[in-house]
Structure formats: C-alpha cells, structure tokens
mmCIF file of C-alpha atoms in Angstrom:
data_model
loop_
_atom_site.group_PDB
_atom_site.id
_atom_site.type_symbol
_atom_site.label_atom_id
_atom_site.label_comp_id
_atom_site.label_asym_id
_atom_site.label_seq_id
_atom_site.Cartn_x
_atom_site.Cartn_y
_atom_site.Cartn_z
ATOM 1 C CA UNK A 1 207.434 86.934 139.201
ATOM 2 C CA UNK A 2 205.572 83.956 140.493
ATOM 3 C CA UNK A 3 205.129 83.499 144.262
ATOM 4 C CA UNK A 4 206.878 80.336 145.201
ATOM 5 C CA UNK A 5 205.626 79.652 148.738
ATOM 6 C CA UNK A 6 201.835 80.249 148.284
ATOM 7 C CA UNK A 7 199.722 77.450 146.956
ATOM 8 C CA UNK A 8 197.402 77.941 143.930
ATOM 9 C CA UNK A 9 194.374 77.163 146.119
ATOM 10 C CA UNK A 10 195.241 79.947 148.554
ATOM 11 C CA UNK A 11 195.731 82.341 145.683
ATOM 12 C CA UNK A 12 192.227 81.607 144.347
ATOM 13 C CA UNK A 13 190.671 81.920 147.846
ATOM 14 C CA UNK A 14 192.399 85.239 148.240
ATOM 15 C CA UNK A 15 191.014 86.318 144.877
ATOM 16 C CA UNK A 16 187.489 85.422 145.977
ATOM 17 C CA UNK A 17 187.960 87.531 149.127
ATOM 18 C CA UNK A 18 189.692 90.520 147.686
ATOM 19 C CA UNK A 19 188.578 90.913 144.072
ATOM 20 C CA UNK A 20 185.968 93.736 143.742
ATOM 21 C CA UNK A 21 183.712 91.740 141.368
ATOM 22 C CA UNK A 22 183.523 88.841 143.767
ATOM 23 C CA UNK A 23 182.862 91.299 146.588
ATOM 24 C CA UNK A 24 179.990 92.754 144.577
ATOM 25 C CA UNK A 25 178.669 89.268 143.874
ATOM 26 C CA UNK A 26 178.891 88.475 147.570
ATOM 27 C CA UNK A 27 177.009 91.683 148.404
ATOM 28 C CA UNK A 28 174.291 90.838 145.898
ATOM 29 C CA UNK A 29 173.959 87.335 147.335
ATOM 30 C CA UNK A 30 173.626 88.739 150.903
ATOM 31 C CA UNK A 31 171.078 91.322 149.717
ATOM 32 C CA UNK A 32 169.232 88.565 147.879
ATOM 33 C CA UNK A 33 169.120 86.508 151.038
ATOM 34 C CA UNK A 34 167.626 89.428 152.970
ATOM 35 C CA UNK A 35 165.074 89.957 150.224
ATOM 36 C CA UNK A 36 164.216 86.272 150.369
ATOM 37 C CA UNK A 37 162.888 86.848 153.883
ATOM 38 C CA UNK A 38 160.524 89.565 152.688
ATOM 39 C CA UNK A 39 159.537 87.543 149.632
ATOM 40 C CA UNK A 40 158.861 84.462 151.737
ATOM 41 C CA UNK A 41 156.705 86.525 154.118
ATOM 42 C CA UNK A 42 154.775 88.005 151.184
ATOM 43 C CA UNK A 43 154.369 84.607 149.526
ATOM 44 C CA UNK A 44 152.959 83.098 152.728
ATOM 45 C CA UNK A 45 150.580 86.055 153.148
ATOM 46 C CA UNK A 46 149.390 85.834 149.535
ATOM 47 C CA UNK A 47 148.946 82.086 149.649
ATOM 48 C CA UNK A 48 146.879 82.291 152.841
ATOM 49 C CA UNK A 49 144.801 85.135 151.346
ATOM 50 C CA UNK A 50 144.369 83.204 148.085
ATOM 51 C CA UNK A 51 143.200 80.080 149.903
ATOM 52 C CA UNK A 52 140.781 82.082 152.015
ATOM 53 C CA UNK A 53 139.389 83.851 148.931
ATOM 54 C CA UNK A 54 139.045 80.563 147.059
ATOM 55 C CA UNK A 55 137.139 79.016 149.960
ATOM 56 C CA UNK A 56 134.932 82.140 150.194
ATOM 57 C CA UNK A 57 134.281 81.807 146.475
ATOM 58 C CA UNK A 58 133.252 78.170 146.908
ATOM 59 C CA UNK A 59 130.926 79.086 149.802
ATOM 60 C CA UNK A 60 129.395 81.933 147.812
ATOM 61 C CA UNK A 61 128.963 79.676 144.778
ATOM 62 C CA UNK A 62 127.054 77.105 146.778
ATOM 63 C CA UNK A 63 125.018 79.866 148.512
ATOM 64 C CA UNK A 64 124.057 81.263 145.087
ATOM 65 C CA UNK A 65 123.120 77.799 143.873
ATOM 66 C CA UNK A 66 120.848 77.257 146.874
ATOM 67 C CA UNK A 67 119.418 80.794 146.546
ATOM 68 C CA UNK A 68 118.664 80.044 142.893
ATOM 69 C CA UNK A 69 117.008 76.808 143.955
ATOM 70 C CA UNK A 70 114.841 78.772 146.373
ATOM 71 C CA UNK A 71 114.022 81.278 143.646
ATOM 72 C CA UNK A 72 113.085 78.507 141.213
ATOM 73 C CA UNK A 73 110.082 77.794 143.439
ATOM 74 C CA UNK A 74 108.764 81.202 142.398
ATOM 75 C CA UNK A 75 109.484 80.819 138.662
ATOM 76 C CA UNK A 76 105.796 80.731 137.815
ATOM 77 C CA UNK A 77 105.124 83.749 140.011
ATOM 78 C CA UNK A 78 108.008 85.598 138.385
ATOM 79 C CA UNK A 79 106.538 84.860 134.968
ATOM 80 C CA UNK A 80 103.208 86.269 136.132
ATOM 81 C CA UNK A 81 104.927 89.348 137.514
ATOM 82 C CA UNK A 82 106.768 89.884 134.220
ATOM 83 C CA UNK A 83 103.450 89.637 132.407
ATOM 84 C CA UNK A 84 101.861 92.107 134.830
ATOM 85 C CA UNK A 85 104.726 94.498 134.204
ATOM 86 C CA UNK A 86 104.336 94.156 130.449
ATOM 87 C CA UNK A 87 100.668 95.163 130.834
ATOM 88 C CA UNK A 88 101.746 98.294 132.731
ATOM 89 C CA UNK A 89 101.653 100.723 129.762
ATOM 90 C CA UNK A 90 98.114 99.592 128.879
ATOM 91 C CA UNK A 91 96.882 100.032 132.440
ATOM 92 C CA UNK A 92 98.441 103.439 132.926
ATOM 93 C CA UNK A 93 97.972 105.046 129.513
ATOM 94 C CA UNK A 94 94.532 103.828 128.452
ATOM 95 C CA UNK A 95 92.277 106.837 128.033
ATOM 96 C CA UNK A 96 88.903 106.221 129.690
ATOM 97 C CA UNK A 97 86.348 107.419 127.162
ATOM 98 C CA UNK A 98 83.619 107.563 129.823
ATOM 99 C CA UNK A 99 85.666 110.104 131.802
ATOM 100 C CA UNK A 100 86.077 112.217 128.661
ATOM 101 C CA UNK A 101 82.319 112.112 128.038
ATOM 102 C CA UNK A 102 81.610 113.030 131.665
ATOM 103 C CA UNK A 103 84.063 115.945 131.438
ATOM 104 C CA UNK A 104 82.385 117.197 128.257
ATOM 105 C CA UNK A 105 79.019 117.021 129.964
ATOM 106 C CA UNK A 106 80.333 119.093 132.880
ATOM 107 C CA UNK A 107 81.901 121.671 130.582
ATOM 108 C CA UNK A 108 78.825 122.447 128.467
ATOM 109 C CA UNK A 109 77.454 125.857 129.436
ATOM 110 C CA UNK A 110 73.824 126.927 129.239
ATOM 111 C CA UNK A 111 73.088 128.185 125.776
ATOM 112 C CA UNK A 112 75.020 125.467 123.951
ATOM 113 C CA UNK A 113 73.942 122.019 122.932
ATOM 114 C CA UNK A 114 75.996 119.222 121.467
ATOM 115 C CA UNK A 115 74.529 117.367 118.548
ATOM 116 C CA UNK A 116 77.512 115.346 117.401
ATOM 117 C CA UNK A 117 80.482 114.050 119.288
ATOM 118 C CA UNK A 118 83.227 111.785 118.071
ATOM 119 C CA UNK A 119 86.292 110.443 119.819
ATOM 120 C CA UNK A 120 88.655 108.694 117.480
ATOM 121 C CA UNK A 121 92.072 107.105 118.005
ATOM 122 C CA UNK A 122 94.329 108.675 115.398
ATOM 123 C CA UNK A 123 97.687 107.273 116.447
ATOM 124 C CA UNK A 124 98.481 103.920 117.989
ATOM 125 C CA UNK A 125 101.564 102.714 119.757
ATOM 126 C CA UNK A 126 102.620 99.054 119.838
ATOM 127 C CA UNK A 127 102.900 97.487 123.281
ATOM 128 C CA UNK A 128 105.081 94.411 123.258
ATOM 129 C CA UNK A 129 103.720 91.625 125.408
ATOM 130 C CA UNK A 130 105.090 88.150 125.939
ATOM 131 C CA UNK A 131 102.764 86.660 123.340
ATOM 132 C CA UNK A 132 102.684 89.419 120.735
ATOM 133 C CA UNK A 133 101.839 93.048 120.125
ATOM 134 C CA UNK A 134 98.863 95.043 121.345
ATOM 135 C CA UNK A 135 98.190 98.387 119.735
ATOM 136 C CA UNK A 136 97.296 101.057 122.262
ATOM 137 C CA UNK A 137 95.851 104.417 121.157
ATOM 138 C CA UNK A 138 98.412 107.146 121.780
ATOM 139 C CA UNK A 139 96.474 110.126 120.504
ATOM 140 C CA UNK A 140 92.767 110.733 120.154
ATOM 141 C CA UNK A 141 90.925 113.345 118.154
ATOM 142 C CA UNK A 142 87.837 114.714 119.785
ATOM 143 C CA UNK A 143 85.267 116.428 117.623
ATOM 144 C CA UNK A 144 82.429 118.258 119.305
ATOM 145 C CA UNK A 145 79.766 119.801 117.118
ATOM 146 C CA UNK A 146 76.586 121.526 118.229
ATOM 147 C CA UNK A 147 74.336 124.533 118.223
ATOM 148 C CA UNK A 148 74.281 127.839 120.008
ATOM 149 C CA UNK A 149 71.064 129.260 121.394
ATOM 150 C CA UNK A 150 69.850 132.210 119.427
ATOM 151 C CA UNK A 151 70.890 135.512 120.918
ATOM 152 C CA UNK A 152 73.341 133.920 123.345
ATOM 153 C CA UNK A 153 76.652 135.455 124.325
ATOM 154 C CA UNK A 154 79.100 135.488 121.416
ATOM 155 C CA UNK A 155 82.017 134.420 123.633
ATOM 156 C CA UNK A 156 80.180 131.325 124.853
ATOM 157 C CA UNK A 157 81.912 128.946 122.453
ATOM 158 C CA UNK A 158 85.311 130.413 123.307
ATOM 159 C CA UNK A 159 84.651 129.903 127.018
ATOM 160 C CA UNK A 160 83.355 126.380 126.398
ATOM 161 C CA UNK A 161 86.459 125.584 124.384
ATOM 162 C CA UNK A 162 88.764 126.862 127.168
ATOM 163 C CA UNK A 163 86.768 125.082 129.842
ATOM 164 C CA UNK A 164 86.739 121.848 127.857
ATOM 165 C CA UNK A 165 90.470 121.998 127.204
ATOM 166 C CA UNK A 166 91.123 122.509 130.924
ATOM 167 C CA UNK A 167 89.198 119.338 131.728
ATOM 168 C CA UNK A 168 90.954 117.207 129.138
ATOM 169 C CA UNK A 169 94.204 115.240 129.762
ATOM 170 C CA UNK A 170 97.335 117.353 130.169
ATOM 171 C CA UNK A 171 99.067 118.384 126.921
ATOM 172 C CA UNK A 172 95.746 118.325 125.062
ATOM 173 C CA UNK A 173 95.415 121.021 122.418
ATOM 174 C CA UNK A 174 92.834 122.534 120.215
ATOM 175 C CA UNK A 175 93.281 121.766 116.538
ATOM 176 C CA UNK A 176 90.407 123.758 115.142
ATOM 177 C CA UNK A 177 87.304 125.730 115.851
ATOM 178 C CA UNK A 178 84.486 126.642 113.521
ATOM 179 C CA UNK A 179 81.626 128.895 114.436
ATOM 180 C CA UNK A 180 78.705 129.134 112.012
ATOM 181 C CA UNK A 181 76.605 132.272 111.838
ATOM 182 C CA UNK A 182 73.031 132.312 113.073
ATOM 183 C CA UNK A 183 70.412 132.216 110.358
ATOM 184 C CA UNK A 184 66.847 133.386 110.764
ATOM 185 C CA UNK A 185 64.954 130.813 112.795
ATOM 186 C CA UNK A 186 67.966 128.549 113.054
ATOM 187 C CA UNK A 187 70.592 128.517 115.792
ATOM 188 C CA UNK A 188 74.253 129.113 115.011
ATOM 189 C CA UNK A 189 76.442 126.044 114.786
ATOM 190 C CA UNK A 190 79.903 125.373 116.151
ATOM 191 C CA UNK A 191 82.511 122.689 115.889
ATOM 192 C CA UNK A 192 85.589 122.110 118.032
ATOM 193 C CA UNK A 193 88.410 119.732 117.240
ATOM 194 C CA UNK A 194 90.779 118.752 120.032
ATOM 195 C CA UNK A 195 93.757 116.450 120.210
ATOM 196 C CA UNK A 196 93.955 114.374 123.369
ATOM 197 C CA UNK A 197 97.131 112.487 124.232
ATOM 198 C CA UNK A 198 96.664 109.163 126.002
ATOM 199 C CA UNK A 199 99.604 109.741 128.334
ATOM 200 C CA UNK A 200 98.260 108.512 131.661
ATOM 201 C CA UNK A 201 98.072 112.016 133.134
ATOM 202 C CA UNK A 202 94.338 112.221 133.728
ATOM 203 C CA UNK A 203 94.175 114.392 136.864
ATOM 204 C CA UNK A 204 92.120 116.976 135.024
ATOM 205 C CA UNK A 205 89.592 114.264 134.161
ATOM 206 C CA UNK A 206 89.302 113.599 137.884
ATOM 207 C CA UNK A 207 91.181 110.326 137.749
ATOM 208 C CA UNK A 208 94.147 109.335 139.879
ATOM 209 C CA UNK A 209 97.055 107.534 138.214
ATOM 210 C CA UNK A 210 96.872 103.762 138.040
ATOM 211 C CA UNK A 211 99.433 101.996 140.228
ATOM 212 C CA UNK A 212 102.304 100.733 138.113
ATOM 213 C CA UNK A 213 102.705 96.971 138.293
ATOM 214 C CA UNK A 214 106.483 97.640 138.472
ATOM 215 C CA UNK A 215 105.917 98.778 142.045
ATOM 216 C CA UNK A 216 104.843 95.293 143.039
ATOM 217 C CA UNK B 1 199.664 95.549 142.291
ATOM 218 C CA UNK B 2 201.845 92.881 143.882
ATOM 219 C CA UNK B 3 202.586 89.623 142.213
ATOM 220 C CA UNK B 4 200.166 87.551 144.392
ATOM 221 C CA UNK B 5 197.231 89.790 143.429
ATOM 222 C CA UNK B 6 198.112 89.551 139.807
ATOM 223 C CA UNK B 7 198.310 85.791 139.978
ATOM 224 C CA UNK B 8 195.028 85.571 141.939
ATOM 225 C CA UNK B 9 193.208 87.726 139.399
ATOM 226 C CA UNK B 10 194.419 85.481 136.703
ATOM 227 C CA UNK B 11 193.450 82.304 138.615
ATOM 228 C CA UNK B 12 189.836 83.341 139.610
ATOM 229 C CA UNK B 13 187.627 83.973 136.661
ATOM 230 C CA UNK B 14 185.538 87.196 137.221
ATOM 231 C CA UNK B 15 182.844 85.822 134.915
ATOM 232 C CA UNK B 16 181.859 83.570 137.827
ATOM 233 C CA UNK B 17 181.014 86.702 139.837
ATOM 234 C CA UNK B 18 178.878 88.079 137.016
ATOM 235 C CA UNK B 19 177.055 84.768 136.659
ATOM 236 C CA UNK B 20 176.333 84.758 140.411
ATOM 237 C CA UNK B 21 175.052 88.364 140.279
ATOM 238 C CA UNK B 22 172.900 87.611 137.237
ATOM 239 C CA UNK B 23 171.576 84.429 138.836
ATOM 240 C CA UNK B 24 170.609 86.219 142.062
ATOM 241 C CA UNK B 25 168.955 89.061 140.140
ATOM 242 C CA UNK B 26 167.060 86.581 137.946
ATOM 243 C CA UNK B 27 165.866 84.745 141.017
ATOM 244 C CA UNK B 28 164.695 88.011 142.625
ATOM 245 C CA UNK B 29 162.928 89.127 139.442
ATOM 246 C CA UNK B 30 161.269 85.700 139.115
ATOM 247 C CA UNK B 31 160.081 85.812 142.703
ATOM 248 C CA UNK B 32 158.833 89.371 142.275
ATOM 249 C CA UNK B 33 156.878 88.386 139.189
ATOM 250 C CA UNK B 34 155.359 85.398 140.965
ATOM 251 C CA UNK B 35 154.335 87.599 143.924
ATOM 252 C CA UNK B 36 152.844 90.206 141.572
ATOM 253 C CA UNK B 37 150.929 87.527 139.676
ATOM 254 C CA UNK B 38 149.674 86.002 142.912
ATOM 255 C CA UNK B 39 148.572 89.417 144.233
ATOM 256 C CA UNK B 40 146.766 90.126 140.964
ATOM 257 C CA UNK B 41 145.036 86.781 141.003
ATOM 258 C CA UNK B 42 143.960 87.347 144.623
ATOM 259 C CA UNK B 43 142.623 90.769 143.761
ATOM 260 C CA UNK B 44 140.686 89.279 140.805
ATOM 261 C CA UNK B 45 139.271 86.598 143.055
ATOM 262 C CA UNK B 46 138.320 89.217 145.627
ATOM 263 C CA UNK B 47 136.512 91.235 142.948
ATOM 264 C CA UNK B 48 134.768 88.096 141.713
ATOM 265 C CA UNK B 49 133.685 87.308 145.267
ATOM 266 C CA UNK B 50 132.316 90.836 145.599
ATOM 267 C CA UNK B 51 130.233 90.313 142.475
ATOM 268 C CA UNK B 52 129.034 86.922 143.740
ATOM 269 C CA UNK B 53 128.103 88.515 147.071
ATOM 270 C CA UNK B 54 126.105 91.230 145.276
ATOM 271 C CA UNK B 55 124.402 88.618 143.084
ATOM 272 C CA UNK B 56 123.530 86.601 146.165
ATOM 273 C CA UNK B 57 122.042 89.665 147.877
ATOM 274 C CA UNK B 58 120.064 90.462 144.721
ATOM 275 C CA UNK B 59 118.735 86.917 144.336
ATOM 276 C CA UNK B 60 117.773 86.753 148.026
ATOM 277 C CA UNK B 61 116.104 90.169 147.900
ATOM 278 C CA UNK B 62 114.191 89.188 144.747
ATOM 279 C CA UNK B 63 113.082 85.906 146.342
ATOM 280 C CA UNK B 64 111.975 87.763 149.470
ATOM 281 C CA UNK B 65 110.060 90.266 147.337
ATOM 282 C CA UNK B 66 108.325 87.453 145.480
ATOM 283 C CA UNK B 67 107.544 85.631 148.731
ATOM 284 C CA UNK B 68 106.110 88.786 150.311
ATOM 285 C CA UNK B 69 104.114 89.849 147.273
ATOM 286 C CA UNK B 70 102.956 86.364 146.263
ATOM 287 C CA UNK B 71 99.334 86.757 147.343
ATOM 288 C CA UNK B 72 99.086 90.262 145.871
ATOM 289 C CA UNK B 73 100.667 89.277 142.549
ATOM 290 C CA UNK B 74 98.487 86.181 142.221
ATOM 291 C CA UNK B 75 95.327 88.135 142.994
ATOM 292 C CA UNK B 76 96.172 90.961 140.596
ATOM 293 C CA UNK B 77 97.206 88.547 137.876
ATOM 294 C CA UNK B 78 94.006 86.538 138.267
ATOM 295 C CA UNK B 79 91.913 89.706 138.101
ATOM 296 C CA UNK B 80 93.659 91.110 135.040
ATOM 297 C CA UNK B 81 94.021 87.783 133.289
ATOM 298 C CA UNK B 82 90.270 87.291 133.538
ATOM 299 C CA UNK B 83 89.861 90.414 131.418
ATOM 300 C CA UNK B 84 91.779 88.897 128.506
ATOM 301 C CA UNK B 85 89.315 87.772 125.895
ATOM 302 C CA UNK B 86 89.396 84.328 124.419
ATOM 303 C CA UNK B 87 88.982 84.231 120.684
ATOM 304 C CA UNK B 88 85.789 82.572 119.570
ATOM 305 C CA UNK B 89 86.112 78.832 119.345
ATOM 306 C CA UNK B 90 89.105 78.995 121.684
ATOM 307 C CA UNK B 91 88.811 77.424 125.069
ATOM 308 C CA UNK B 92 91.221 77.607 127.997
ATOM 309 C CA UNK B 93 93.082 74.376 127.528
ATOM 310 C CA UNK B 94 90.536 72.083 125.996
ATOM 311 C CA UNK B 95 89.800 71.114 122.444
ATOM 312 C CA UNK B 96 86.810 73.026 121.010
ATOM 313 C CA UNK B 97 83.521 71.178 121.247
ATOM 314 C CA UNK B 98 81.504 70.848 118.029
ATOM 315 C CA UNK B 99 78.655 72.833 119.635
ATOM 316 C CA UNK B 100 80.830 75.848 120.418
ATOM 317 C CA UNK B 101 82.392 76.022 116.974
ATOM 318 C CA UNK B 102 79.945 78.676 115.767
ATOM 319 C CA UNK B 103 81.896 81.982 115.838
ATOM 320 C CA UNK B 104 78.669 84.019 115.891
ATOM 321 C CA UNK B 105 77.425 82.387 119.065
ATOM 322 C CA UNK B 106 76.713 85.287 121.466
ATOM 323 C CA UNK B 107 77.331 82.968 124.400
ATOM 324 C CA UNK B 108 80.993 82.945 123.463
ATOM 325 C CA UNK B 109 81.264 86.746 123.773
ATOM 326 C CA UNK B 110 83.417 88.271 126.510
ATOM 327 C CA UNK B 111 81.394 89.640 129.494
ATOM 328 C CA UNK B 112 81.971 93.234 128.364
ATOM 329 C CA UNK B 113 80.400 92.573 124.986
ATOM 330 C CA UNK B 114 77.561 90.648 126.617
ATOM 331 C CA UNK B 115 76.865 93.685 128.822
ATOM 332 C CA UNK B 116 76.676 95.991 125.793
ATOM 333 C CA UNK B 117 74.472 93.486 123.995
ATOM 334 C CA UNK B 118 72.152 93.247 127.010
ATOM 335 C CA UNK B 119 71.911 97.045 127.086
ATOM 336 C CA UNK B 120 70.476 97.038 123.609
ATOM 337 C CA UNK B 121 73.547 97.447 121.430
ATOM 338 C CA UNK B 122 73.981 95.629 118.165
ATOM 339 C CA UNK B 123 77.357 93.933 118.215
ATOM 340 C CA UNK B 124 79.365 92.679 115.309
ATOM 341 C CA UNK B 125 82.817 91.208 115.447
ATOM 342 C CA UNK B 126 85.036 93.340 113.277
ATOM 343 C CA UNK B 127 87.690 91.615 111.201
ATOM 344 C CA UNK B 128 89.928 94.656 111.562
ATOM 345 C CA UNK B 129 92.555 93.603 114.073
ATOM 346 C CA UNK B 130 95.415 95.813 115.186
ATOM 347 C CA UNK B 131 98.388 93.809 116.354
ATOM 348 C CA UNK B 132 97.986 90.103 116.909
ATOM 349 C CA UNK B 133 96.516 90.382 120.391
ATOM 350 C CA UNK B 134 93.284 92.273 119.738
ATOM 351 C CA UNK B 135 89.717 91.362 119.060
ATOM 352 C CA UNK B 136 87.716 94.233 117.667
ATOM 353 C CA UNK B 137 83.991 94.727 118.030
ATOM 354 C CA UNK B 138 81.760 97.275 116.345
ATOM 355 C CA UNK B 139 78.741 98.302 118.388
ATOM 356 C CA UNK B 140 75.778 100.349 117.383
ATOM 357 C CA UNK B 141 72.719 101.570 119.200
ATOM 358 C CA UNK B 142 69.951 104.061 118.694
ATOM 359 C CA UNK B 143 68.124 103.460 121.937
ATOM 360 C CA UNK B 144 70.444 104.577 124.725
ATOM 361 C CA UNK B 145 70.450 108.071 126.237
ATOM 362 C CA UNK B 146 73.645 109.877 127.126
ATOM 363 C CA UNK B 147 72.991 109.466 130.865
ATOM 364 C CA UNK B 148 72.727 105.722 130.478
ATOM 365 C CA UNK B 149 75.509 105.356 127.949
ATOM 366 C CA UNK B 150 78.256 107.056 130.001
ATOM 367 C CA UNK B 151 77.805 104.846 133.099
ATOM 368 C CA UNK B 152 77.568 101.784 130.844
ATOM 369 C CA UNK B 153 80.887 102.594 129.175
ATOM 370 C CA UNK B 154 82.461 103.498 132.553
ATOM 371 C CA UNK B 155 81.289 100.225 134.059
ATOM 372 C CA UNK B 156 82.736 98.202 131.197
ATOM 373 C CA UNK B 157 85.983 100.173 131.221
ATOM 374 C CA UNK B 158 86.307 99.447 134.930
ATOM 375 C CA UNK B 159 85.441 95.790 134.580
ATOM 376 C CA UNK B 160 87.908 95.191 131.771
ATOM 377 C CA UNK B 161 91.225 97.006 132.100
ATOM 378 C CA UNK B 162 92.193 96.046 128.566
ATOM 379 C CA UNK B 163 89.134 97.565 126.925
ATOM 380 C CA UNK B 164 90.261 100.211 124.469
ATOM 381 C CA UNK B 165 87.883 102.435 122.552
ATOM 382 C CA UNK B 166 89.160 103.194 119.071
ATOM 383 C CA UNK B 167 86.176 105.130 117.865
ATOM 384 C CA UNK B 168 83.110 106.541 119.533
ATOM 385 C CA UNK B 169 80.476 108.571 117.719
ATOM 386 C CA UNK B 170 77.364 109.967 119.342
ATOM 387 C CA UNK B 171 74.774 111.821 117.318
ATOM 388 C CA UNK B 172 71.476 113.358 118.214
ATOM 389 C CA UNK B 173 68.755 112.013 115.906
ATOM 390 C CA UNK B 174 67.669 114.531 113.304
ATOM 391 C CA UNK B 175 64.069 114.169 114.423
ATOM 392 C CA UNK B 176 64.957 115.669 117.816
ATOM 393 C CA UNK B 177 65.144 119.438 118.092
ATOM 394 C CA UNK B 178 68.373 121.039 119.270
ATOM 395 C CA UNK B 179 67.333 122.215 122.729
ATOM 396 C CA UNK B 180 64.746 119.523 123.446
ATOM 397 C CA UNK B 181 64.243 118.799 127.153
ATOM 398 C CA UNK B 182 62.959 115.289 126.484
ATOM 399 C CA UNK B 183 65.221 112.306 127.092
ATOM 400 C CA UNK B 184 66.892 111.594 123.788
ATOM 401 C CA UNK B 185 68.190 108.257 122.666
ATOM 402 C CA UNK B 186 71.380 108.889 120.750
ATOM 403 C CA UNK B 187 72.690 107.224 117.654
ATOM 404 C CA UNK B 188 75.798 105.690 119.098
ATOM 405 C CA UNK B 189 78.545 103.820 117.305
ATOM 406 C CA UNK B 190 81.538 102.354 119.056
ATOM 407 C CA UNK B 191 84.552 100.455 117.866
ATOM 408 C CA UNK B 192 86.305 98.829 120.773
ATOM 409 C CA UNK B 193 89.139 96.419 121.148
ATOM 410 C CA UNK B 194 89.922 93.883 123.812
ATOM 411 C CA UNK B 195 93.222 92.253 124.598
ATOM 412 C CA UNK B 196 93.000 88.626 123.525
ATOM 413 C CA UNK B 197 95.129 85.553 123.656
ATOM 414 C CA UNK B 198 97.022 84.971 120.418
#
C-alpha cells in the first residue's frame, strides 16, 4: 500500500538516513575525512622533508664540485703519487746483492774458503707500472763453492750452512749440499745451493724494511 | 517492514552507497600510495645525500693529504725519478742531437754504469730485456777485490733504487791458491738491470 501523505522526496531522504548501506557509506565518508587530516599532516611533513633533502643535495653537489676543483690543482701531484705507489713493490722487494755478499763474508768460519760464488735470479715477477712492465726477481739461487782446510773439523760445512741460512732473507732454504773428500795434498771441496726469496723481509741481512710509498 | 520503508528502499538506489564507499576507499588507497612513494623517494634522497657527504669528506681528506704531503711527494718523486735510466739516444723532451746518436757513447750511460766503468769494469749493453721497462747491462772485471767490490755494489744499489742484479758470479782466479792471504782480484761478472723509460 502506497503512503498517500508523504512526498517522494521525503521518502528518499528517509531512505538515505535509515538504510544500513547508506549508513555504512556515511560512516566510511566520516572515517575518510578523519584520515584526510592524518594524510594531510603526513603529506605536509614529507613535502617539507623532501624539499629540505633536495636543497641539501644541491648544496652537497656544489660542495663536491668545488672540492673537485680544489683537488684538480693537485692532479699532477696525484699522478706522481700513483707512480710512486706503483714503484712500491720494487722498492720493498728488491734483494740487495751487496747485503747478501756481506752476510756471506760474515758467515764464513776459519778453515773454509770460498772460491766461487754465484747469485742468480731464477724467477721473475712482473710489476705493472703506468708505462709498462718491469720484471723484478722473485727468487734467487745462491751457489757457494769453496775449499775446506785440510784436517779441519768435519762439521764445519754443516755449521757454515746453518749460519749462512740464518743470515739470509726469511723463508730461504737450502736446495743442496755437496762435500768432496780430501785428497792427498789437496783440500776437500764443498758446494752449497740456497734458494733466497726476494720478499722484502731482510731483517736477517741487517736491513730494515723500506717505507712503503702507500704510507705517503 | 512498514510501507514507507519499503517504498524508500525502492526509491533510493543502494548502488549509490557502494559507489560512495568504493570512491572513498579508492581515494584513501591513492593517498596512501602517494605518501608511501613520497616517503620512499625522501629516503632514497637521504641515502644519496649520505653518499655525497661521504664522497665530499673523502675528496676533502684526499686534497688535505696531498696538500700536506706535497713537498715530501715531490722530493721523493724527484729522487726516485732521477734513478730511471734514459735509453741511449733518448733525451728528456728534446729531439736527439746528431752527436749523441751513437748508442755506444759511454757519456750516455746512467751514473750507476759510469761508476762501475770508472771502477775498472768492462760494460756492455745487453740486448736481453725483460719487460719493456728495463735496460740490461753485462759487466765484467778481473781487477777488483771482494772488499772493494761489495761497497761498490752497495753504493750503486743505494744510489739507484731500481737497480736489480739478475746474475752475479765471483770466482777466485785459478792462479791464486785457496788460502792465500794476499789481496786477490776476483773474476767478477754481473748482469744488472735498470728501470728505464719506455
């Protein structure tokens, strides 16, 4: 039965007020409005932060550009420093042959004499420099040959070998030893073969390490 | 349900309510996404600024290091660079003069080689070159005693930091007895290399 005394407009308004779906929609709209406040606050915060970060970025960019300009004044010096650093392995690892000879001289005991000595680079390592490659000896072979005084102590060569090895760069090792028998009227011969690494650790030779150019 | 309610439900379309709900939710989701995107972009910018700040500190520190060490670096470089041998016929930055074109001219030898030559060593330039930055010299002598040879080598090794000895052979002459007390000139042969400009 149709209501006769209520207008259509009032009926629709009543529906908007009373119908559960429209109530839900109303609730969602009110909730949305509340959330708008939070969202607006967040948006303002983020925009301010974004602007501040962007301006910081611009300032930092120009600071870096001027710092790079200042550094460009030292471009030549930087090139020299890079070259110094590339020479580092040569400066630190080069085995000073004179120090080896001096150590051999100190290690020779009475009763032995050296008649032949050879120090030979047996392995090389490439050092890359800005203009090319320099080959640096990595391992040396030391050969010491000589004579033993007649009637001298039989353990003399052994002691010399130990003493010599102790004076050589660290990680050196003996590769061979040959002791010839004494003949009538002729002294006994000996030969020692040592391997010496050119590793920059020359404390036993009485040398202190070379300062690395990297420390500059 | 009374008749007014029935009529009102028929008159107001509930789809309108759903559209409103969907619209509000869409708006909220859109705003949320925008906020999330903005926050992410700010965080990215912040990270980028951090990296720029670190780079700036690094560049400044490096510049300060160079400024502080300038005199030391220049002095060390000059000292070490002097030790690099020039190949024969090669001059610093000038064209070779016709007079200096002779590769066997002893005047063109590096100071280290000159010193060995002056000490009585025979010097020959060896063609054997290891790497492209070496000049190799073969030296021979039969007139230097051990006690003169060791300081000579030490002096040259100290004066040229890029002097590398590839081979060194010292032999007592056969004419000298094994335990002779007399000063003995050794037969010495050396192969040494110097760092050279390419």
